[in-house]
Amino acid sequence: MLLLGIDLGTSSIKVSVIDSATQRCLCTVQYPDTETIIIAEQAGWAEQSPELWWENIQQAILKAHALKVYDPADIGAIGIAYQMHGLVLVDKQQKVVRNSIIWCDSRAVEIGNEAFKAIGKEKCLSDLLNSPGNFTASKLAWVKQNEPVIFEQIHKVMLPGDFIAMKLTGEISTSISALSEGIFWDFKNEELSKDVFGYYGFDTAIIPKILPVFSEHGKLDKAIAAKLFLATDTVVTYKSGDQPNNALSLNVLKPGEVAANGGTSGVIYGVSDKLTYDEQSRINTFAHVNYTLQQKRLGVLLCINGTGILNRWVKDVVASGLSYDTMNLEAAKIPVGSQGLRILPFGNGAERMLNNRNIGAHFHHIDFNLHSRSHIFRAVQEGIAFAFRYGLDIMRGNGMNPSMIRAGHANMFSSEFFIQAFVNSCGVPLELHSNEGSIGAAIGAGIGKGEFTTENAFSNVRALKVVEPKKDSEYETVYQEWKALLEKHL
């Protein structure tokens, strides 16, 4: 049997096909070639079209087929990974009623803050493990307050992966993991949160049926199967947010194991077996992919909105058409510390680890006679690495002390000097793997189909390399200077 994995990212779609018998990846494709636009009608807003996601996913699947390295009829199961926290709303005809308000949108910050106060800090943290903050439930409350006509049309509320599964199968379902990332789930009472639904005035009927992450979420619609040249008995057997899925793809499933990701946003994600929370809700706790009511597995997530998106912005605005590889080659010529240039990468909405502040990006100590675009290229990646370190110290303060961090050799972690900045500022070894999101989604599909278990799904996976931090690294001094600049903006 072949397994197809879909990774619905902010910038693009990736699709991979793997052989379940060998766990070997047959192909990975990306679509479209240009990065998907984020719609921002006002400062701090961020939306995307779910229908465009769906169109791009279909094109990505057909692009994979066109490589002719497998028979599409042999695909037996599909897994979906998706950008977390997005709000997708459909009516009774399964039609989208508005664009998705995505993860980096900041419009609901104050709504969530008011809910935090009204429900109570202690109850929110003990039951929800998070502040309602800027998450999906608060985004839905914004729609209720500001777009009542649209709110009245809502039949079901979904996360982005639930929507894609609906488009594939015609069936609507969700999971505890998805509900927890939306701040709809009460961990203490193991049910939809009466506090959140009561305070916001939501009817629980808007929530789809709840299924395990690894389970049958529906067979392909016959018309969709024909259009995509897939067998009609192909099933969707896995749906997960991109960060839990990234952790799965790196075999981060046991308490104490930690993964990192450096895409549009940056994430450090550790697994715990305790219902843990940060008193300031700067890091967040959600149900991991292998969470069950009998065996608690929680994902403790640090998210930094402004990481890879800053590198992309610099590429578009400063690099004059250079590739990322060429930017990296130029940056490598500049010494550690970028000769005094310091960049704070926070320009992509409110940052949870900065107490939901949106401080914007900042360039410090630019010298017009000294600094070139190569200095900017390096300072950007150092600033991103230092943001990871700042967040990791928050996680350490909450009991997550990794002895090793795993990451896919992709996005920011494909840059050798970014890897050095990350490892030496964080002081933790980094284990690099070839797996990435769409491969993880395909593996998840195999687990959901019963082709293998979480214990043996990675039996053939080997790390590419391990990068150890240097003793007495000069990055520590540069980081402390960077941190002092950040604290002036807080």
Short mmCIF file of C-alpha atoms in Angstrom, two decimals:
data_model
loop_
_atom_site.label_atom_id
_atom_site.label_comp_id
_atom_site.label_asym_id
_atom_site.label_seq_id
_atom_site.Cartn_x
_atom_site.Cartn_y
_atom_site.Cartn_z
CA MET A 1 0.00 0.00 0.00
CA LEU A 2 1.06 3.57 -0.72
CA LEU A 3 0.32 6.45 1.63
CA LEU A 4 -0.23 10.06 0.63
CA GLY A 5 0.58 12.94 2.96
CA ILE A 6 -0.64 16.52 2.55
CA ASP A 7 0.99 19.44 4.36
CA LEU A 8 -1.19 22.56 4.19
CA GLY A 9 1.29 25.32 4.96
CA THR A 10 0.93 29.07 5.04
CA SER A 11 3.26 29.56 2.09
CA SER A 12 2.46 26.51 -0.05
CA ILE A 13 1.23 22.93 -0.18
CA LYS A 14 3.53 19.93 0.00
CA VAL A 15 2.50 16.40 -0.93
CA SER A 16 4.50 13.22 -0.36
CA VAL A 17 3.87 9.58 -1.24
CA ILE A 18 5.56 6.81 0.75
CA ASP A 19 5.64 3.03 0.50
CA SER A 20 4.14 1.63 3.70
CA ALA A 21 6.20 -1.56 3.50
CA THR A 22 9.58 0.21 3.48
CA GLN A 23 8.58 3.69 4.77
CA ARG A 24 10.56 5.00 1.80
CA CYS A 25 9.47 8.32 0.33
CA LEU A 26 8.77 7.93 -3.39
CA CYS A 27 8.31 11.63 -4.10
CA THR A 28 7.66 15.04 -2.58
CA VAL A 29 6.25 17.98 -4.52
CA GLN A 30 5.34 21.55 -3.69
CA TYR A 31 2.60 23.71 -5.17
CA PRO A 32 2.40 26.53 -6.09
CA ASP A 33 5.96 27.58 -6.93
CA THR A 34 5.33 31.10 -5.61
CA GLU A 35 4.42 31.64 -1.97
CA THR A 36 0.70 31.93 -1.18
CA ILE A 37 -0.48 35.44 -0.36
CA ILE A 38 -1.67 36.36 3.12
CA ILE A 39 -4.62 38.77 2.85
CA ALA A 40 -4.24 41.69 5.29
CA GLU A 41 -7.08 44.19 4.96
CA GLN A 42 -5.99 45.93 8.16
CA ALA A 43 -2.80 46.02 10.22
CA GLY A 44 -2.57 42.87 12.32
CA TRP A 45 -5.07 40.92 10.20
CA ALA A 46 -4.17 37.76 8.28
CA GLU A 47 -6.54 35.69 6.15
CA GLN A 48 -6.38 33.09 3.42
CA SER A 49 -8.98 31.48 1.17
CA PRO A 50 -9.85 27.86 2.11
CA GLU A 51 -11.05 27.28 -1.45
CA LEU A 52 -7.62 28.32 -2.72
CA TRP A 53 -6.05 25.83 -0.29
CA TRP A 54 -8.28 23.13 -1.74
CA GLU A 55 -7.46 24.05 -5.35
CA ASN A 56 -3.73 24.06 -4.58
CA ILE A 57 -3.94 20.69 -2.82
CA GLN A 58 -5.61 19.12 -5.84
CA GLN A 59 -2.93 20.57 -8.12
CA ALA A 60 -0.18 19.32 -5.79
CA ILE A 61 -1.61 15.77 -5.85
CA LEU A 62 -1.83 15.82 -9.65
CA LYS A 63 1.73 17.19 -9.82
CA ALA A 64 2.93 14.23 -7.73
CA HIS A 65 1.06 11.81 -10.00
CA ALA A 66 2.69 13.39 -13.07
CA LEU A 67 6.12 12.23 -11.89
CA LYS A 68 4.95 8.68 -12.72
CA VAL A 69 6.95 7.04 -9.95
CA TYR A 70 3.93 5.20 -8.55
CA ASP A 71 0.43 4.08 -9.51
CA PRO A 72 -2.16 6.43 -7.90
CA ALA A 73 -4.55 3.48 -7.60
CA ASP A 74 -2.16 1.96 -5.04
CA ILE A 75 -2.70 4.83 -2.58
CA GLY A 76 -4.79 3.43 0.26
CA ALA A 77 -4.79 6.18 2.87
CA ILE A 78 -4.33 9.93 3.14
CA GLY A 79 -2.97 11.98 6.04
CA ILE A 80 -3.33 15.73 6.46
CA ALA A 81 -1.13 18.20 8.33
CA TYR A 82 -2.23 21.81 8.44
CA GLN A 83 -1.39 25.29 9.69
CA MET A 84 -2.72 25.45 13.24
CA HIS A 85 -5.38 27.69 14.82
CA GLY A 86 -7.05 28.78 11.57
CA LEU A 87 -10.81 29.39 11.66
CA VAL A 88 -12.82 27.80 8.83
CA LEU A 89 -16.60 28.28 8.75
CA VAL A 90 -19.06 26.44 6.49
CA ASP A 91 -22.83 26.50 6.06
CA LYS A 92 -25.20 23.54 5.77
CA GLN A 93 -24.24 23.08 2.11
CA GLN A 94 -20.55 22.84 3.17
CA LYS A 95 -19.86 26.19 1.51
CA VAL A 96 -17.23 28.47 3.04
CA VAL A 97 -18.92 31.60 4.42
CA ARG A 98 -15.78 33.76 4.78
CA ASN A 99 -12.02 33.61 4.38
CA SER A 100 -10.11 31.74 7.07
CA ILE A 101 -8.75 33.92 9.87
CA ILE A 102 -5.34 32.25 10.17
CA TRP A 103 -2.87 31.66 12.97
CA CYS A 104 -0.92 34.94 12.77
CA ASP A 105 -4.01 37.19 12.76
CA SER A 106 -4.06 39.45 15.84
CA ARG A 107 -7.58 40.92 15.76
CA ALA A 108 -8.94 38.75 18.59
CA VAL A 109 -6.22 39.41 21.16
CA GLU A 110 -8.32 41.71 23.35
CA ILE A 111 -11.38 39.46 23.03
CA GLY A 112 -9.30 36.57 24.36
CA ASN A 113 -7.79 38.70 27.11
CA GLU A 114 -11.27 39.71 28.31
CA ALA A 115 -12.34 36.05 28.29
CA PHE A 116 -9.25 35.18 30.36
CA LYS A 117 -10.28 37.74 32.97
CA ALA A 118 -13.98 36.81 32.96
CA ILE A 119 -13.51 33.03 33.16
CA GLY A 120 -10.62 33.49 35.57
CA LYS A 121 -6.91 32.93 35.23
CA GLU A 122 -6.80 29.92 37.55
CA LYS A 123 -9.73 28.15 35.84
CA CYS A 124 -8.44 28.85 32.32
CA LEU A 125 -4.99 27.54 33.09
CA SER A 126 -6.07 24.51 35.12
CA ASP A 127 -8.85 23.43 32.72
CA LEU A 128 -7.87 24.79 29.28
CA LEU A 129 -4.09 24.81 30.01
CA ASN A 130 -4.02 28.14 28.15
CA SER A 131 -5.48 31.59 28.00
CA PRO A 132 -8.19 31.87 25.30
CA GLY A 133 -5.77 34.44 23.86
CA ASN A 134 -5.72 34.84 20.12
CA PHE A 135 -6.77 31.28 19.34
CA THR A 136 -9.57 29.89 17.20
CA ALA A 137 -12.38 30.28 19.75
CA SER A 138 -11.55 33.97 20.18
CA LYS A 139 -11.41 34.43 16.40
CA LEU A 140 -14.90 32.91 16.22
CA ALA A 141 -16.04 35.35 18.91
CA TRP A 142 -14.72 38.20 16.77
CA VAL A 143 -16.89 36.99 13.88
CA LYS A 144 -19.90 36.80 16.20
CA GLN A 145 -19.33 40.37 17.40
CA ASN A 146 -18.41 41.99 14.10
CA GLU A 147 -20.07 39.87 11.38
CA PRO A 148 -23.38 38.67 12.87
CA VAL A 149 -24.93 37.92 9.48
CA ILE A 150 -22.06 35.59 8.65
CA PHE A 151 -22.15 34.07 12.14
CA GLU A 152 -25.79 33.11 11.65
CA GLN A 153 -24.86 31.14 8.52
CA ILE A 154 -22.42 28.88 10.36
CA HIS A 155 -23.22 25.18 10.39
CA LYS A 156 -19.83 23.86 11.50
CA VAL A 157 -16.58 25.35 12.77
CA MET A 158 -13.41 23.61 11.64
CA LEU A 159 -9.66 23.78 11.75
CA PRO A 160 -7.99 23.88 8.30
CA GLY A 161 -7.26 20.14 8.21
CA ASP A 162 -10.86 19.31 9.07
CA PHE A 163 -11.91 21.41 6.08
CA ILE A 164 -9.58 19.60 3.66
CA ALA A 165 -10.80 16.21 4.91
CA MET A 166 -14.36 17.44 4.32
CA LYS A 167 -13.50 18.44 0.74
CA LEU A 168 -11.98 15.00 0.13
CA THR A 169 -14.73 12.92 1.74
CA GLY A 170 -17.83 15.05 2.22
CA GLU A 171 -17.73 14.16 5.94
CA ILE A 172 -17.01 16.62 8.76
CA SER A 173 -15.11 15.55 11.87
CA THR A 174 -12.53 16.88 14.29
CA SER A 175 -10.38 15.59 17.17
CA ILE A 176 -9.48 16.44 20.76
CA SER A 177 -6.09 17.58 19.49
CA ALA A 178 -7.71 20.04 17.05
CA LEU A 179 -10.22 21.26 19.63
CA SER A 180 -7.46 21.83 22.16
CA GLU A 181 -5.48 24.01 19.74
CA GLY A 182 -8.63 26.06 19.19
CA ILE A 183 -9.14 26.40 23.00
CA PHE A 184 -12.48 24.62 22.83
CA TRP A 185 -11.42 21.66 25.03
CA ASP A 186 -11.53 21.27 28.82
CA PHE A 187 -8.70 18.91 29.82
CA LYS A 188 -9.72 18.71 33.45
CA ASN A 189 -13.27 17.56 32.73
CA GLU A 190 -12.44 15.90 29.39
CA GLU A 191 -15.20 17.62 27.42
CA LEU A 192 -16.00 20.70 25.36
CA SER A 193 -15.38 23.65 27.63
CA LYS A 194 -18.60 24.86 29.25
CA ASP A 195 -16.76 28.00 30.31
CA VAL A 196 -15.62 28.96 26.80
CA PHE A 197 -18.90 28.08 25.11
CA GLY A 198 -20.90 29.77 27.84
CA TYR A 199 -18.87 32.96 27.96
CA TYR A 200 -18.76 33.41 24.18
CA GLY A 201 -22.35 32.25 23.68
CA PHE A 202 -21.54 29.44 21.24
CA ASP A 203 -23.82 26.46 20.63
CA THR A 204 -21.87 23.19 20.90
CA ALA A 205 -23.78 21.98 17.81
CA ILE A 206 -21.30 23.95 15.67
CA ILE A 207 -18.55 21.48 16.64
CA PRO A 208 -18.20 18.44 14.33
CA LYS A 209 -18.19 14.86 15.59
CA ILE A 210 -15.03 14.07 17.54
CA LEU A 211 -12.79 11.20 16.37
CA PRO A 212 -9.27 10.07 17.33
CA VAL A 213 -6.42 11.65 15.34
CA PHE A 214 -5.52 8.19 13.99
CA SER A 215 -8.86 6.90 12.71
CA GLU A 216 -11.07 6.73 9.63
CA HIS A 217 -12.27 10.28 8.90
CA GLY A 218 -14.12 9.23 5.75
CA LYS A 219 -13.73 7.57 2.35
CA LEU A 220 -13.05 9.67 -0.70
CA ASP A 221 -16.05 11.19 -2.44
CA LYS A 222 -16.46 9.31 -5.74
CA ALA A 223 -16.28 12.45 -7.87
CA ILE A 224 -13.14 13.65 -6.07
CA ALA A 225 -11.53 10.21 -6.36
CA ALA A 226 -12.15 10.23 -10.12
CA LYS A 227 -10.82 13.76 -10.51
CA LEU A 228 -7.64 12.90 -8.60
CA PHE A 229 -7.23 9.40 -10.13
CA LEU A 230 -7.48 7.75 -6.72
CA ALA A 231 -9.32 4.61 -5.69
CA THR A 232 -12.81 5.17 -4.25
CA ASP A 233 -11.97 3.09 -1.17
CA THR A 234 -9.07 5.40 -0.24
CA VAL A 235 -9.61 6.74 3.28
CA VAL A 236 -8.45 9.79 5.23
CA THR A 237 -6.96 8.26 8.38
CA TYR A 238 -5.02 11.10 10.01
CA LYS A 239 -5.37 14.84 10.64
CA SER A 240 -3.02 16.95 12.73
CA GLY A 241 -1.85 20.50 13.20
CA ASP A 242 1.50 21.14 11.57
CA GLN A 243 3.53 21.32 14.77
CA PRO A 244 2.26 18.10 16.38
CA ASN A 245 2.69 16.53 12.95
CA ASN A 246 6.24 17.86 12.66
CA ALA A 247 6.95 16.26 16.02
CA LEU A 248 5.45 12.98 14.78
CA SER A 249 7.59 13.11 11.64
CA LEU A 250 10.67 13.41 13.88
CA ASN A 251 9.53 10.55 16.14
CA VAL A 252 8.93 12.94 19.04
CA LEU A 253 6.19 11.07 20.88
CA LYS A 254 7.49 10.35 24.40
CA PRO A 255 7.67 12.66 27.41
CA GLY A 256 10.85 14.74 27.35
CA GLU A 257 11.40 14.51 23.58
CA VAL A 258 11.59 17.86 21.75
CA ALA A 259 11.26 18.99 18.12
CA ALA A 260 11.89 22.30 16.38
CA ASN A 261 10.65 23.80 13.14
CA GLY A 262 11.71 26.94 11.29
CA GLY A 263 9.17 27.68 8.58
CA THR A 264 7.08 30.85 8.25
CA SER A 265 6.86 30.72 12.04
CA GLY A 266 9.33 29.12 14.41
CA VAL A 267 8.38 26.43 16.91
CA ILE A 268 9.91 24.41 19.70
CA TYR A 269 7.59 21.56 20.67
CA GLY A 270 8.14 19.24 23.60
CA VAL A 271 6.10 16.26 24.80
CA SER A 272 4.91 15.98 28.42
CA ASP A 273 2.74 13.55 30.32
CA LYS A 274 1.53 16.25 32.72
CA LEU A 275 -1.27 18.80 32.37
CA THR A 276 1.21 21.65 32.45
CA TYR A 277 0.83 25.35 31.69
CA ASP A 278 2.76 28.61 31.80
CA GLU A 279 1.42 31.13 34.32
CA GLN A 280 1.63 33.88 31.68
CA SER A 281 0.43 31.65 28.80
CA ARG A 282 3.56 32.54 26.81
CA ILE A 283 3.89 28.91 25.81
CA ASN A 284 0.89 26.70 25.18
CA THR A 285 -0.16 23.14 25.86
CA PHE A 286 -2.29 21.09 23.48
CA ALA A 287 -3.21 17.43 23.05
CA HIS A 288 -0.46 15.67 21.08
CA VAL A 289 -1.25 13.28 18.21
CA ASN A 290 -1.02 10.27 20.56
CA TYR A 291 -3.09 11.82 23.33
CA THR A 292 -5.82 9.60 24.74
CA LEU A 293 -8.03 9.91 27.79
CA GLN A 294 -6.18 6.91 29.24
CA GLN A 295 -2.63 8.03 28.37
CA LYS A 296 -2.04 11.77 28.48
CA ARG A 297 0.50 13.01 25.93
CA LEU A 298 0.63 16.79 25.75
CA GLY A 299 2.49 18.98 23.32
CA VAL A 300 4.12 21.99 25.01
CA LEU A 301 4.49 24.53 22.23
CA LEU A 302 6.53 27.68 21.90
CA CYS A 303 5.51 29.57 18.76
CA ILE A 304 7.34 32.58 17.32
CA ASN A 305 5.32 34.19 14.53
CA GLY A 306 8.20 36.17 13.08
CA THR A 307 10.92 33.78 11.90
CA GLY A 308 11.08 32.45 8.33
CA ILE A 309 8.63 35.13 7.21
CA LEU A 310 11.29 37.76 8.01
CA ASN A 311 13.84 35.87 5.93
CA ARG A 312 11.32 35.77 3.08
CA TRP A 313 10.59 39.50 3.47
CA VAL A 314 14.29 40.30 3.24
CA LYS A 315 14.58 38.06 0.18
CA ASP A 316 11.71 39.91 -1.52
CA VAL A 317 12.65 43.45 -0.48
CA VAL A 318 16.44 43.49 -0.05
CA ALA A 319 17.93 40.53 -1.91
CA SER A 320 17.11 41.70 -5.46
CA GLY A 321 16.05 38.30 -6.71
CA LEU A 322 18.77 36.22 -5.02
CA SER A 323 17.97 32.66 -4.01
CA TYR A 324 18.03 31.63 -0.36
CA ASP A 325 21.19 29.62 -1.07
CA THR A 326 22.96 32.68 -2.46
CA MET A 327 21.78 34.77 0.49
CA ASN A 328 23.27 32.14 2.80
CA LEU A 329 26.58 32.19 0.92
CA GLU A 330 26.76 35.96 1.29
CA ALA A 331 25.81 35.82 4.97
CA ALA A 332 28.49 33.20 5.67
CA LYS A 333 31.16 35.76 4.76
CA ILE A 334 30.12 37.97 7.68
CA PRO A 335 31.53 37.23 11.17
CA VAL A 336 29.42 36.10 14.11
CA GLY A 337 27.51 39.05 15.47
CA SER A 338 27.09 40.75 12.07
CA GLN A 339 29.53 43.48 13.18
CA GLY A 340 27.04 44.96 15.63
CA LEU A 341 23.85 44.79 13.55
CA ARG A 342 21.00 43.36 15.63
CA ILE A 343 17.55 42.46 14.31
CA LEU A 344 14.40 41.62 16.28
CA PRO A 345 12.27 39.41 14.00
CA PHE A 346 8.84 40.19 15.49
CA GLY A 347 6.80 41.66 12.65
CA ASN A 348 4.11 39.06 12.03
CA GLY A 349 1.37 39.78 14.54
CA ALA A 350 1.10 39.48 18.29
CA GLU A 351 3.71 37.21 19.83
CA ARG A 352 2.47 34.88 22.56
CA MET A 353 5.87 34.56 24.16
CA LEU A 354 5.95 38.37 24.47
CA ASN A 355 2.61 38.31 26.33
CA ASN A 356 0.60 38.80 23.14
CA ARG A 357 2.38 42.04 22.27
CA ASN A 358 2.92 43.05 18.66
CA ILE A 359 6.16 44.99 18.91
CA GLY A 360 7.04 44.82 15.21
CA ALA A 361 10.45 44.02 13.72
CA HIS A 362 13.41 46.27 14.58
CA PHE A 363 16.83 46.82 13.04
CA HIS A 364 19.35 48.16 15.58
CA HIS A 365 22.78 49.79 15.16
CA ILE A 366 22.79 50.04 11.36
CA ASP A 367 26.01 51.71 10.17
CA PHE A 368 25.64 53.02 6.59
CA ASN A 369 29.39 52.94 6.08
CA LEU A 370 29.88 49.41 7.38
CA HIS A 371 26.82 47.27 6.89
CA SER A 372 25.90 45.71 3.56
CA ARG A 373 23.01 43.51 2.52
CA SER A 374 25.17 40.53 3.53
CA HIS A 375 25.20 41.84 7.10
CA ILE A 376 21.40 42.04 6.98
CA PHE A 377 21.16 38.47 5.70
CA ARG A 378 23.26 37.22 8.61
CA ALA A 379 21.72 39.43 11.29
CA VAL A 380 18.25 38.24 10.27
CA GLN A 381 19.16 34.60 10.83
CA GLU A 382 20.99 35.37 14.06
CA GLY A 383 17.96 37.32 15.29
CA ILE A 384 15.70 34.39 14.49
CA ALA A 385 18.02 31.99 16.33
CA PHE A 386 18.06 34.31 19.34
CA ALA A 387 14.26 34.43 19.36
CA PHE A 388 14.33 30.63 19.62
CA ARG A 389 16.76 30.89 22.55
CA TYR A 390 14.57 33.46 24.30
CA GLY A 391 11.55 31.15 23.99
CA LEU A 392 13.52 28.06 24.99
CA ASP A 393 14.48 29.80 28.24
CA ILE A 394 10.77 30.31 28.95
CA MET A 395 10.21 26.58 28.37
CA ARG A 396 13.12 25.77 30.68
CA GLY A 397 11.48 27.90 33.34
CA ASN A 398 8.41 25.67 32.98
CA GLY A 399 10.32 22.42 33.41
CA MET A 400 11.09 21.51 29.77
CA ASN A 401 14.87 21.00 29.65
CA PRO A 402 15.80 19.17 26.43
CA SER A 403 19.07 17.28 26.15
CA MET A 404 18.54 17.01 22.38
CA ILE A 405 16.33 18.83 19.86
CA ARG A 406 15.28 17.20 16.58
CA ALA A 407 14.53 19.14 13.41
CA GLY A 408 13.94 18.48 9.74
CA HIS A 409 16.77 19.59 7.45
CA ALA A 410 14.54 22.15 5.73
CA ASN A 411 13.52 25.82 5.77
CA MET A 412 15.66 27.75 8.29
CA PHE A 413 17.34 24.51 9.35
CA SER A 414 18.76 24.06 5.86
CA SER A 415 21.12 27.00 6.47
CA GLU A 416 24.39 25.86 7.99
CA PHE A 417 25.16 29.09 9.78
CA PHE A 418 21.59 29.36 11.10
CA ILE A 419 22.09 25.87 12.55
CA GLN A 420 25.30 27.07 14.21
CA ALA A 421 23.58 30.17 15.59
CA PHE A 422 20.68 28.05 16.91
CA VAL A 423 22.82 25.33 18.49
CA ASN A 424 25.38 27.66 20.05
CA SER A 425 22.91 30.21 21.38
CA CYS A 426 20.55 27.52 22.75
CA GLY A 427 23.37 25.30 24.04
CA VAL A 428 21.58 22.07 23.02
CA PRO A 429 22.64 19.46 20.44
CA LEU A 430 20.54 19.38 17.27
CA GLU A 431 19.63 16.11 15.51
CA LEU A 432 18.75 16.71 11.85
CA HIS A 433 16.44 14.48 9.82
CA SER A 434 15.29 14.34 6.22
CA ASN A 435 11.62 13.94 7.17
CA GLU A 436 9.30 16.93 6.87
CA GLY A 437 5.59 17.70 7.24
CA SER A 438 4.05 15.91 4.28
CA ILE A 439 6.11 12.78 4.97
CA GLY A 440 4.94 12.91 8.58
CA ALA A 441 1.35 13.19 7.37
CA ALA A 442 1.84 10.11 5.17
CA ILE A 443 3.30 8.18 8.11
CA GLY A 444 0.34 9.33 10.21
CA ALA A 445 -1.98 7.96 7.52
CA GLY A 446 -0.21 4.61 7.80
CA ILE A 447 -0.66 4.55 11.56
CA GLY A 448 -4.31 5.45 11.18
CA LYS A 449 -4.77 2.72 8.58
CA GLY A 450 -3.10 0.15 10.83
CA GLU A 451 -0.11 -0.40 8.55
CA PHE A 452 2.17 0.26 11.53
CA THR A 453 2.07 1.63 15.07
CA THR A 454 3.63 4.69 16.66
CA GLU A 455 6.25 2.34 18.12
CA ASN A 456 7.48 0.91 14.80
CA ALA A 457 6.55 3.66 12.32
CA PHE A 458 10.11 5.02 12.33
CA SER A 459 12.05 1.77 12.41
CA ASN A 460 13.81 2.65 9.13
CA VAL A 461 14.51 6.32 9.96
CA ARG A 462 18.07 7.46 10.64
CA ALA A 463 19.33 10.93 11.56
CA LEU A 464 21.33 12.81 8.91
CA LYS A 465 23.70 14.25 11.51
CA VAL A 466 23.97 15.64 15.03
CA VAL A 467 25.39 19.14 15.58
CA GLU A 468 26.92 19.76 19.00
CA PRO A 469 27.24 23.23 20.60
CA LYS A 470 30.74 24.60 21.01
CA LYS A 471 32.18 25.34 24.42
CA ASP A 472 32.58 29.05 25.23
CA SER A 473 30.67 30.04 22.11
CA GLU A 474 30.84 33.74 21.16
CA TYR A 475 27.11 33.60 20.40
CA GLU A 476 26.28 33.92 24.11
CA THR A 477 27.65 37.46 24.31
CA VAL A 478 25.84 38.48 21.13
CA TYR A 479 22.60 36.93 22.42
CA GLN A 480 22.75 38.86 25.68
CA GLU A 481 23.15 42.11 23.71
CA TRP A 482 20.18 41.12 21.53
CA LYS A 483 18.08 40.23 24.59
CA ALA A 484 18.79 43.62 26.20
CA LEU A 485 17.53 45.36 23.06
CA LEU A 486 14.38 43.21 23.03
CA GLU A 487 13.58 44.02 26.65
CA LYS A 488 13.60 47.74 25.86
CA HIS A 489 10.60 47.14 23.60
CA LEU A 490 8.59 45.15 26.17
#
